[in-house]
CSV table of C-alpha atoms and ligand atoms in Angstrom, one decimal:
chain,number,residue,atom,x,y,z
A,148,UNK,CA,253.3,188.6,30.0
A,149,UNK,CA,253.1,190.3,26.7
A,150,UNK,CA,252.9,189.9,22.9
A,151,UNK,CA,256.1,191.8,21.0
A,152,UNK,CA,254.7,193.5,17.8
A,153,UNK,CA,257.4,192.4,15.0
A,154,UNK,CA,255.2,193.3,12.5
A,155,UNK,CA,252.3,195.6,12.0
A,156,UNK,CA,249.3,192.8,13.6
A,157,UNK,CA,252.0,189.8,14.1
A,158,UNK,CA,253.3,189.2,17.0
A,159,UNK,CA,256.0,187.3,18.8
A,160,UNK,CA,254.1,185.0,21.5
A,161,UNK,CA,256.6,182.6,22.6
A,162,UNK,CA,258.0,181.4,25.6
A,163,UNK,CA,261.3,182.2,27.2
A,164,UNK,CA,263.0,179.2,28.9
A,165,UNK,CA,265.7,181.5,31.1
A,166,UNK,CA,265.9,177.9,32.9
A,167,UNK,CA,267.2,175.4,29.9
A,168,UNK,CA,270.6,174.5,30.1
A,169,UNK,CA,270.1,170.5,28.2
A,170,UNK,CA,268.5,170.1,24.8
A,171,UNK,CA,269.2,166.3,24.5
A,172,UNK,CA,272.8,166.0,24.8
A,173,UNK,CA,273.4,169.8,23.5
A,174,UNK,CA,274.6,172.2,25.9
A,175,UNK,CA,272.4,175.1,26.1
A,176,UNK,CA,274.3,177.7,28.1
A,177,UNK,CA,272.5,180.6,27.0
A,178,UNK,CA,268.8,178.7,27.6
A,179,UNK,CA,266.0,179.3,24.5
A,180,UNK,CA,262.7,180.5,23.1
A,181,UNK,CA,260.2,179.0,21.8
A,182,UNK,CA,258.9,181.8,19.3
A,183,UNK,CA,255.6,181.2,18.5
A,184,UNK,CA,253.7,183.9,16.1
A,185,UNK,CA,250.1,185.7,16.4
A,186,UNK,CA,248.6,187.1,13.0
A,187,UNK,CA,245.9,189.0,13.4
A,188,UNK,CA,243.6,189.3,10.2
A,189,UNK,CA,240.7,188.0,9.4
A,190,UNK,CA,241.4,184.9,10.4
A,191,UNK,CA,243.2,184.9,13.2
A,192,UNK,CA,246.6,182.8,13.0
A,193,UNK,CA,249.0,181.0,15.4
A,194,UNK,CA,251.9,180.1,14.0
A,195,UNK,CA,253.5,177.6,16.4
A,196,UNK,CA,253.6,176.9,19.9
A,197,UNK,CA,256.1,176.4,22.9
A,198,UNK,CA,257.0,173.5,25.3
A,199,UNK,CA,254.0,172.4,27.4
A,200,UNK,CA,255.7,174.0,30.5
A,201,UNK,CA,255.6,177.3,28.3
A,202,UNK,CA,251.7,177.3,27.5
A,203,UNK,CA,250.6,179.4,30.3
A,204,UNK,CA,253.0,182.0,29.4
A,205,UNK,CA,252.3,181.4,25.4
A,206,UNK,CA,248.3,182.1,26.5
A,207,UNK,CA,248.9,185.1,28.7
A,208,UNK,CA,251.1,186.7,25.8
A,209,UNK,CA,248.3,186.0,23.3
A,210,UNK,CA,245.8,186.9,26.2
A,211,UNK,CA,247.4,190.4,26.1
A,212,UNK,CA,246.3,190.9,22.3
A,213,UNK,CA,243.2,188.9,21.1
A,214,UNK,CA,241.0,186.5,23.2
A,215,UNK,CA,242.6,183.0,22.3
A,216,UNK,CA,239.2,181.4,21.7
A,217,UNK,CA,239.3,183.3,18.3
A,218,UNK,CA,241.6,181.6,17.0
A,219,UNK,CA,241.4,180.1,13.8
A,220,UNK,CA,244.1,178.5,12.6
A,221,UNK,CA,246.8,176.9,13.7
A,222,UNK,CA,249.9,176.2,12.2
A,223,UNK,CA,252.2,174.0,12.7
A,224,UNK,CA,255.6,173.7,10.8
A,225,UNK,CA,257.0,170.5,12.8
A,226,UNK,CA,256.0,168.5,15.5
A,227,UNK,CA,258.8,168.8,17.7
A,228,UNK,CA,257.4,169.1,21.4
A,229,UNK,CA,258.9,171.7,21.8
A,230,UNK,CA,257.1,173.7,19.2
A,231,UNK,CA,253.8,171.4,19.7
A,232,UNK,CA,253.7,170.9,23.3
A,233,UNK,CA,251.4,174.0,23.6
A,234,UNK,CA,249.3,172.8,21.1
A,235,UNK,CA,246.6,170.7,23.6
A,236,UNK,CA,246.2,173.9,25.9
A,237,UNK,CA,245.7,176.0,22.9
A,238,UNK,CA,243.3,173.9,21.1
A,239,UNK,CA,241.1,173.6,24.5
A,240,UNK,CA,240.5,176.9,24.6
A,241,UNK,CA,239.9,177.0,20.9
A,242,UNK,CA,238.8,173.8,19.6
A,243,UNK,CA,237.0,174.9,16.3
A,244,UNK,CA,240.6,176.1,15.2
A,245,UNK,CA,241.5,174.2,11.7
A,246,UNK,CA,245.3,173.0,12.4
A,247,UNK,CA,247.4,173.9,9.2
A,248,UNK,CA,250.7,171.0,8.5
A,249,UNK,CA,252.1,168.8,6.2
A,250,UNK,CA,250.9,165.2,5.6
A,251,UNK,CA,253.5,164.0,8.0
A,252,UNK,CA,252.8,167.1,10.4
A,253,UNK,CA,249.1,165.2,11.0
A,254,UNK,CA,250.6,161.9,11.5
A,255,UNK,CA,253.1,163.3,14.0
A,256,UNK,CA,250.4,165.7,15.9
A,257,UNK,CA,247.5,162.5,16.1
A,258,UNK,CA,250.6,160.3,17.6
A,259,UNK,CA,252.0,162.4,19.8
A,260,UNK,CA,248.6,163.8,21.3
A,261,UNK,CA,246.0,161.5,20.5
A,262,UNK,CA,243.3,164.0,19.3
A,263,UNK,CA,241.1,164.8,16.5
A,264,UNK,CA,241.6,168.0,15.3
A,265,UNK,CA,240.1,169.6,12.4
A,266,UNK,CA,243.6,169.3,9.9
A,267,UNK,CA,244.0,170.8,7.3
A,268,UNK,CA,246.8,169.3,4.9
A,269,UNK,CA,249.2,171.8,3.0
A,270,UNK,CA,252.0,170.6,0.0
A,271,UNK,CA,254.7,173.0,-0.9
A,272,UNK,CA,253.5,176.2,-3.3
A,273,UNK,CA,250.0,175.7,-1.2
A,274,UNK,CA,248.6,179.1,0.0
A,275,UNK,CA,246.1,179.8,2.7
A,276,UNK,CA,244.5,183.6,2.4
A,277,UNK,CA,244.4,184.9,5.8
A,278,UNK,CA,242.6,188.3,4.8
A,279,UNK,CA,244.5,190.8,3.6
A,280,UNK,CA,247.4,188.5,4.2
A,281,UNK,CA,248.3,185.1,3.2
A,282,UNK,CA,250.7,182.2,4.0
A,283,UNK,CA,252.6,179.7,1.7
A,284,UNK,CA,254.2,176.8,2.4
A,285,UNK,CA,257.2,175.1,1.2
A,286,UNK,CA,258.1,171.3,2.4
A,287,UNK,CA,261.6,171.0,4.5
A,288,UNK,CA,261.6,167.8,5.5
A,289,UNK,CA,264.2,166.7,7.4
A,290,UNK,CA,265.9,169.2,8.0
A,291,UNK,CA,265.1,167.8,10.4
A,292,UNK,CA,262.2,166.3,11.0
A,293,UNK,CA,259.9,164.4,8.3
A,294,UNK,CA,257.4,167.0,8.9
A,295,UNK,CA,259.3,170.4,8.8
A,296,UNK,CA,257.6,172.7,6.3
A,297,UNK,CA,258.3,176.0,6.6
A,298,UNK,CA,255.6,179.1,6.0
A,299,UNK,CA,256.2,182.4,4.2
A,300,UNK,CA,253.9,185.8,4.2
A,301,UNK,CA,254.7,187.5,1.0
A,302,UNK,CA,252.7,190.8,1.6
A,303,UNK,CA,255.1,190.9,4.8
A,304,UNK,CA,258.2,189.1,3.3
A,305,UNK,CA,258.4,187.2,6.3
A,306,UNK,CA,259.5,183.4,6.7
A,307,UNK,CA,258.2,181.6,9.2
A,308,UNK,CA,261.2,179.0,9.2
A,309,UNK,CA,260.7,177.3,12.2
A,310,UNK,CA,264.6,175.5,13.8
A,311,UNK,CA,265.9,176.6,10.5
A,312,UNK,CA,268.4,179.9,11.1
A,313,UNK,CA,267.7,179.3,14.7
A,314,UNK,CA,269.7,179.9,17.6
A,315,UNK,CA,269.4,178.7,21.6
A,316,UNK,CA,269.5,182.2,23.3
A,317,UNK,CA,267.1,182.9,26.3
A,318,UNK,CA,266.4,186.7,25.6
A,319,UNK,CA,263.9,189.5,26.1
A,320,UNK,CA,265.3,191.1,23.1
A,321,UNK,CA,264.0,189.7,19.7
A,322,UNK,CA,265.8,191.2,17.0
A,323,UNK,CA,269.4,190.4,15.4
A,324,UNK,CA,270.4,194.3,16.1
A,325,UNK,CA,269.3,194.3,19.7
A,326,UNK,CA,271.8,191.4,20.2
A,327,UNK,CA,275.3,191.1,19.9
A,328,UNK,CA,275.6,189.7,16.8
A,329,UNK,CA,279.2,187.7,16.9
A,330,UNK,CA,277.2,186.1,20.2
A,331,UNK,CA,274.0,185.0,17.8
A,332,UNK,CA,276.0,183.9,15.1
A,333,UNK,CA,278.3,181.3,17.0
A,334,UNK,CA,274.8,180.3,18.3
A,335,UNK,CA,273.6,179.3,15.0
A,336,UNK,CA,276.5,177.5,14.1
A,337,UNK,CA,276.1,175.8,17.2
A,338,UNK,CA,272.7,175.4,16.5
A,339,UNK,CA,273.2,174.1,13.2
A,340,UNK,CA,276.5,171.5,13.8
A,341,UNK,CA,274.0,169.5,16.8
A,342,UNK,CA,270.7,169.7,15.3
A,343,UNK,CA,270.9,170.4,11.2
A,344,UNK,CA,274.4,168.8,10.2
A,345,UNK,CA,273.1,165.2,9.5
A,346,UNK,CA,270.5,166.1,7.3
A,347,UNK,CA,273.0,168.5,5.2
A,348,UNK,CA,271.7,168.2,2.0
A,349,UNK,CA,268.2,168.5,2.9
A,350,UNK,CA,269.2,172.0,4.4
A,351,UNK,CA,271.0,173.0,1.2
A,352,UNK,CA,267.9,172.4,-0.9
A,353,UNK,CA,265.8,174.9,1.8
A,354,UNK,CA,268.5,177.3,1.4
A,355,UNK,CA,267.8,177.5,-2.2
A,356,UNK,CA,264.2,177.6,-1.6
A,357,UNK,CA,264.8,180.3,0.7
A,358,UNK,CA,267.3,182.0,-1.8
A,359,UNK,CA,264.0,182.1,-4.4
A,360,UNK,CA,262.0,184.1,-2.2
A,361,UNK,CA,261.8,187.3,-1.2
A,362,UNK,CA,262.9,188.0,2.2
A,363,UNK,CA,262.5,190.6,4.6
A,364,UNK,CA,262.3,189.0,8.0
A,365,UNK,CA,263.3,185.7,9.0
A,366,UNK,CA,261.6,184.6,11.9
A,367,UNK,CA,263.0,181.2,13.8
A,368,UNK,CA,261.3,179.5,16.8
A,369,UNK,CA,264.3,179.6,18.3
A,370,UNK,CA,266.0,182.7,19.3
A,371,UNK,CA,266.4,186.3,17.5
A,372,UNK,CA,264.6,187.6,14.8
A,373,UNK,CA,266.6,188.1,11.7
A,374,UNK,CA,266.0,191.6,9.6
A,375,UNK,CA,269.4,193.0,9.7
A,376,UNK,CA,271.7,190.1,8.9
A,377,UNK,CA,269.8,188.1,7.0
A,378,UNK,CA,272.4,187.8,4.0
A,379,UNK,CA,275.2,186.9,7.0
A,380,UNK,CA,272.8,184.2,8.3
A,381,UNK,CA,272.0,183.3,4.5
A,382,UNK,CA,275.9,182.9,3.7
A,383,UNK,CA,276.3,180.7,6.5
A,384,UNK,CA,273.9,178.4,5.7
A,385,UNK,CA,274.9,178.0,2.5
A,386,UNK,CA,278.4,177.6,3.7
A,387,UNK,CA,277.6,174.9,6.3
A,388,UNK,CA,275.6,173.2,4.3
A,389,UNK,CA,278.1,172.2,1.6
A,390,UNK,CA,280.4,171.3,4.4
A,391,UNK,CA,282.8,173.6,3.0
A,392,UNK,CA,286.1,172.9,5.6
A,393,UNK,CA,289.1,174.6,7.1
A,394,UNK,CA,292.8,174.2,7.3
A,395,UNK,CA,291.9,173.3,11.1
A,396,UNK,CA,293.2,170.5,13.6
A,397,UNK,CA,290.2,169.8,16.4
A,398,UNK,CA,292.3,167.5,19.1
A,399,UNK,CA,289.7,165.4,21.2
A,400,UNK,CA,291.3,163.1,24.3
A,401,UNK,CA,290.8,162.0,27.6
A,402,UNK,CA,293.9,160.8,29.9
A,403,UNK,CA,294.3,158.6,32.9
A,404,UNK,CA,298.0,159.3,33.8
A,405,UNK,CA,298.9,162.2,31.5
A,406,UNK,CA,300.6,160.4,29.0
A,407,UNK,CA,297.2,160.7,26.3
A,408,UNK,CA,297.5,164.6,27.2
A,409,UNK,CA,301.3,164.5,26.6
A,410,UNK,CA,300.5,162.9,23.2
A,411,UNK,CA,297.7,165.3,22.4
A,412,UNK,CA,300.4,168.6,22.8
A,413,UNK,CA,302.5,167.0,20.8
A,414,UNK,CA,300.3,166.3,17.9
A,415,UNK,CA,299.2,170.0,18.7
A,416,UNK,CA,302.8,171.4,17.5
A,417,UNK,CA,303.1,169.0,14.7
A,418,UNK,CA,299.9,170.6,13.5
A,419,UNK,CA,301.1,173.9,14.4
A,420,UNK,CA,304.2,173.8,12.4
A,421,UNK,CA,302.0,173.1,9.3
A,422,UNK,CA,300.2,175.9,9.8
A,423,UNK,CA,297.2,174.7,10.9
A,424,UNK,CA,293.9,176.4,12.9
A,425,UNK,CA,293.6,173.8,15.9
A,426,UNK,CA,291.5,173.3,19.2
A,427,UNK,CA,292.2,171.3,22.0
A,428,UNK,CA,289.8,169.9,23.7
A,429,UNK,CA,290.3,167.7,27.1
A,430,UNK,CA,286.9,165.9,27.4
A,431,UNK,CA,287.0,166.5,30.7
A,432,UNK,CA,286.5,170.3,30.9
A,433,UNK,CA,285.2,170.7,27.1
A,434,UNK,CA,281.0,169.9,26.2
A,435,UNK,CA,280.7,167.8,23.3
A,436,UNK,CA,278.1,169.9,21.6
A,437,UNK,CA,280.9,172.9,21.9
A,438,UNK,CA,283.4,170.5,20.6
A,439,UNK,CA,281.1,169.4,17.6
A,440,UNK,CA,280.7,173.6,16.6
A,441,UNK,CA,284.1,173.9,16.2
A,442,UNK,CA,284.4,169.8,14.1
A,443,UNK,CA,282.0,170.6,11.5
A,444,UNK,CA,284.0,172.8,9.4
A,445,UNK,CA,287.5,171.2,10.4
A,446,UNK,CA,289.6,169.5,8.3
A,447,UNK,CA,291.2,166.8,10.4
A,448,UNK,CA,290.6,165.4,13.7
A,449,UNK,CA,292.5,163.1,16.1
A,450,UNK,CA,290.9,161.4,18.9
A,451,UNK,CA,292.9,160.4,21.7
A,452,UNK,CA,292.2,157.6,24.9
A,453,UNK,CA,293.7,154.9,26.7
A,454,UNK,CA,292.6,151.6,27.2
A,455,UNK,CA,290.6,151.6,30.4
A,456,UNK,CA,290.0,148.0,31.4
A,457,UNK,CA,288.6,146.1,28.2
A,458,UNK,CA,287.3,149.6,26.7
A,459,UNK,CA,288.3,153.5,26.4
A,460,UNK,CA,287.4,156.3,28.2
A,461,UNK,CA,283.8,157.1,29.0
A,462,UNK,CA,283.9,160.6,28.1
A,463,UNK,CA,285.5,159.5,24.4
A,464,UNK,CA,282.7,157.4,23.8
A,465,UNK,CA,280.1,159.5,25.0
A,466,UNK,CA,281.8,161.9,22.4
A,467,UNK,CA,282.0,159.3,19.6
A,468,UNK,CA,278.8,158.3,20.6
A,469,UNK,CA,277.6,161.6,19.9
A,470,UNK,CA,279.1,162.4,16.8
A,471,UNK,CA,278.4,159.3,15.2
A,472,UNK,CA,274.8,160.3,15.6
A,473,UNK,CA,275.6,163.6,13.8
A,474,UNK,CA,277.4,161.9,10.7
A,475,UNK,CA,280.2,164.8,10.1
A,476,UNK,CA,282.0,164.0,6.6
A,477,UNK,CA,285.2,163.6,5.5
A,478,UNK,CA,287.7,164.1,8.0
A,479,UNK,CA,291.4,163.0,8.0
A,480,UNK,CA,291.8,161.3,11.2
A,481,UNK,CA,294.9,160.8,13.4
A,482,UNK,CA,294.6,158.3,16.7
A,483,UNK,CA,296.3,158.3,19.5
A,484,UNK,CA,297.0,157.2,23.0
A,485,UNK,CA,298.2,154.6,25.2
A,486,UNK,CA,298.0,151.1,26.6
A,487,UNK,CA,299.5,148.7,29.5
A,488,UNK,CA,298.7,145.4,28.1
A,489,UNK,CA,295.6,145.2,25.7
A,490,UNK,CA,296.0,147.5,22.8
A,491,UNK,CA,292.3,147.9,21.7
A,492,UNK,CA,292.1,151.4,22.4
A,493,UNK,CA,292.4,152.7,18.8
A,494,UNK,CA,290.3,149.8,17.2
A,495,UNK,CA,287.5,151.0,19.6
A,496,UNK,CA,287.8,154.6,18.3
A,497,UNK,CA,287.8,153.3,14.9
A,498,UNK,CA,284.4,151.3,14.8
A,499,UNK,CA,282.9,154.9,16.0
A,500,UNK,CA,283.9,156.8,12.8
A,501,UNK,CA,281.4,157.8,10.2
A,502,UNK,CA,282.3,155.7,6.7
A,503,UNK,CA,283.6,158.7,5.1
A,504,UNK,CA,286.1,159.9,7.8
A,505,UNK,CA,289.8,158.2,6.6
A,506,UNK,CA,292.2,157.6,8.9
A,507,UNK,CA,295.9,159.2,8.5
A,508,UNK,CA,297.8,157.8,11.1
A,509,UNK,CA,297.5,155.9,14.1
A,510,UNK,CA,299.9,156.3,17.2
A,511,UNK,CA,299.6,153.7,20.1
A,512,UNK,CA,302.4,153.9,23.3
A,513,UNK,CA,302.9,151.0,25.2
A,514,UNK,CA,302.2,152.4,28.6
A,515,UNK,CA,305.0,156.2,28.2
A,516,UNK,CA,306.3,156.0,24.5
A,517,UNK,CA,310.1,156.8,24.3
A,518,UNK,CA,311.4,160.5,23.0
A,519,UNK,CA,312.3,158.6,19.7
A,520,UNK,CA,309.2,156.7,19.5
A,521,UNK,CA,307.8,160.0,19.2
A,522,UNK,CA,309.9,161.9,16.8
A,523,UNK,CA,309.8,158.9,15.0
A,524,UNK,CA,305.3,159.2,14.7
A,525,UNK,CA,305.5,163.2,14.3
A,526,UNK,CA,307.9,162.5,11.4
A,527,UNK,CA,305.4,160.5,10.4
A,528,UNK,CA,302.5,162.6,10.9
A,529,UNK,CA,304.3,165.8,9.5
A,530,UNK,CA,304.5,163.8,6.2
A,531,UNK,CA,300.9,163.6,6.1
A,532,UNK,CA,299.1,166.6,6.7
B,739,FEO,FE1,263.1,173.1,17.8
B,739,FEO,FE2,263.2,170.3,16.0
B,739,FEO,O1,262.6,171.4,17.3
């Protein structure tokens, strides 16, 4: 396989996973890359690596440029296996490389692989001459890792940002303009709602980092290349990050005998008549890492299941599961669904919401609720959204 020149002597020597369709928990449809980056100067730089089932194809890319054995440094902007998981082949065939992280990066690297390397410790505003070129570094941690750090080439203008302004597309193409670009910007907003959203005001501060230097190329380790919409990307961040919200209804549920669905349409055309952007999403048929893309910049949710034995549905509390790990804030909330005899349905849903998420109305049937009993909650509901 072969390196991609992005750059005049740097190199895009990743790893293509055509294959990956699970990233813990997020659904990865269009697979990924691991981009890792070759610099060829006088000291010879790898920036990165790829998941340990990539290394091979990593080597024979970097094979196809320089003899890997030269290598002399290293870098590595979080320890992540799936941007470190190449780093043990790598360092076999060069092991008098110096590896280039943050103080965390080393702890991470000597517990994850047990080795001795040669480290070499980098703070934000350090800069390591490479030659003719040079690399800074600037601290991101968590965003999302305790390690992230990401490194900048200012003779180039590139940022090496590692996941930041990444995106989970499997593609030979490397470049935001050889893309469709409505495709690779719903990917890194999909990106960013199941991987960056906890750690939100970590990521604003490395916006503003990144807003203080002078870009020309953004280079992820996942996904495209950004040089032609790197203000769009940019925006977005920025956007995301202050979890700026819509006028929009996302409506989550799972039914047993169609009366939660029933309720879920309903709440739909209250929603409608206000005006509102909404989703509907049958857990079901719908991924919760699609349905958490559309929830991060929507203003009000409701979340729908019957009772089911002394519980709720599985698939709502895989979903509540899951987005309680991802901390959205402040959401209105609506409840809803349905119960023969035990009516702990909506308590259940409850003691899954994040602390700032504030519940607007709850609407429990006993097993099909009456035309009146729900004109009597929409009336209800109308009054509150
Ligand atoms: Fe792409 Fe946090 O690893």
């Amino acid at each position: 396989m072969k390196a991609l020149e992005i750059k005049k002597g740097i190199y895009c020597v990743g790893g293509i996973d055509w294959a990956l369709r699970n990233f813990h928990g997020y659904l990865t449809q269009r697979g990924s890359t691991y981009n890792a980056y070759l610099i060829i100067d006088e000291k010879i730089t790898l920036i990165d690596t790829v998941k340990y089932y990539l290394a091979e194809e990593m080597i024979s890319r970097i094979s196809s440029v320089i003899d890997p054995s030269k290598i002399d440094y290293v870098v590595c902007n979080h320890v992540e296996m799936d941007h470190s998981g190449g780093m043990p082949a790598i360092m076999r065939l060069a092991p008098n490389a110096e590896v280039i992280t943050s103080a965390a990066g080393e702890k991470g690297l000597r517990q994850h692989y047990k080795q001795d390397w040669k480290f070499k410790i980098v703070n934000s505003g350090d800069t390591v001459s490479l030659g003719k070129r040079s690399l800074q570094f600037v601290m991101t941690p968590m965003v999302h890792w305790p390690d992230n750090m990401v490194s900048y080439m200012p003779e180039e203008k590139i940022l090496f940002s590692n996941d930041a302004f990444g995106q989970h597309i499997a593609s030979h193409e490397r470049f935001d303009d050889e893309y469709p670009i409505d495709t690779i910007l719903d990917e890194a907003k999909k990106y960013y709602a199941n991987i960056v959203l906890p750690y939100a005001s970590q990521a604003a501060k490395a916006v503003e980092d990144t807003h203080k230097l002078d870009i020309k190329m953004i280079a992820p380790s996942h996904g495209l290349v950004w040089r032609k919409h790197i203000p769009a990307i940019l925006e977005r961040y920025e956007k995301w990050s202050q979890n700026e919200k819509e006028k929009k209804a996302v409506i989550v549920y799972d039914s047993m005998w169609g009366t939660t669905e029933n309720m879920a349409k309903t709440i739909y055309s209250t929603f409608e008549s206000k005006g509102y952007k909404l989703r509907l999403f049958d857990l079901k048929l719908n991924h919760i890492s699609d349905i958490m893309t559309d929830l991060m910049d929507a203003s009000h949710i409701c979340i729908g299941s019957p009772t089911l034995n002394k519980g709720i549905m599985p698939t709502v509390a895989s979903f509540l599961t899951y987005m309680q790990g991802l901390a959205p804030k402040n959401k209105q909330v609506v409840l809803f669904g349905s119960y023969g005899w035990a009516q702990q349905n909506l308590k259940i849903i409850e003691s899954y919401l994040p602390p700032s998420f504030e519940v607007i109305e709850r609407i429990n049937a006993n097993y099909i609720p009456s035309e009146e009993f729900m004109n009597d909650a929409m009336k209800q509901l109308h009054s509150k959204i």
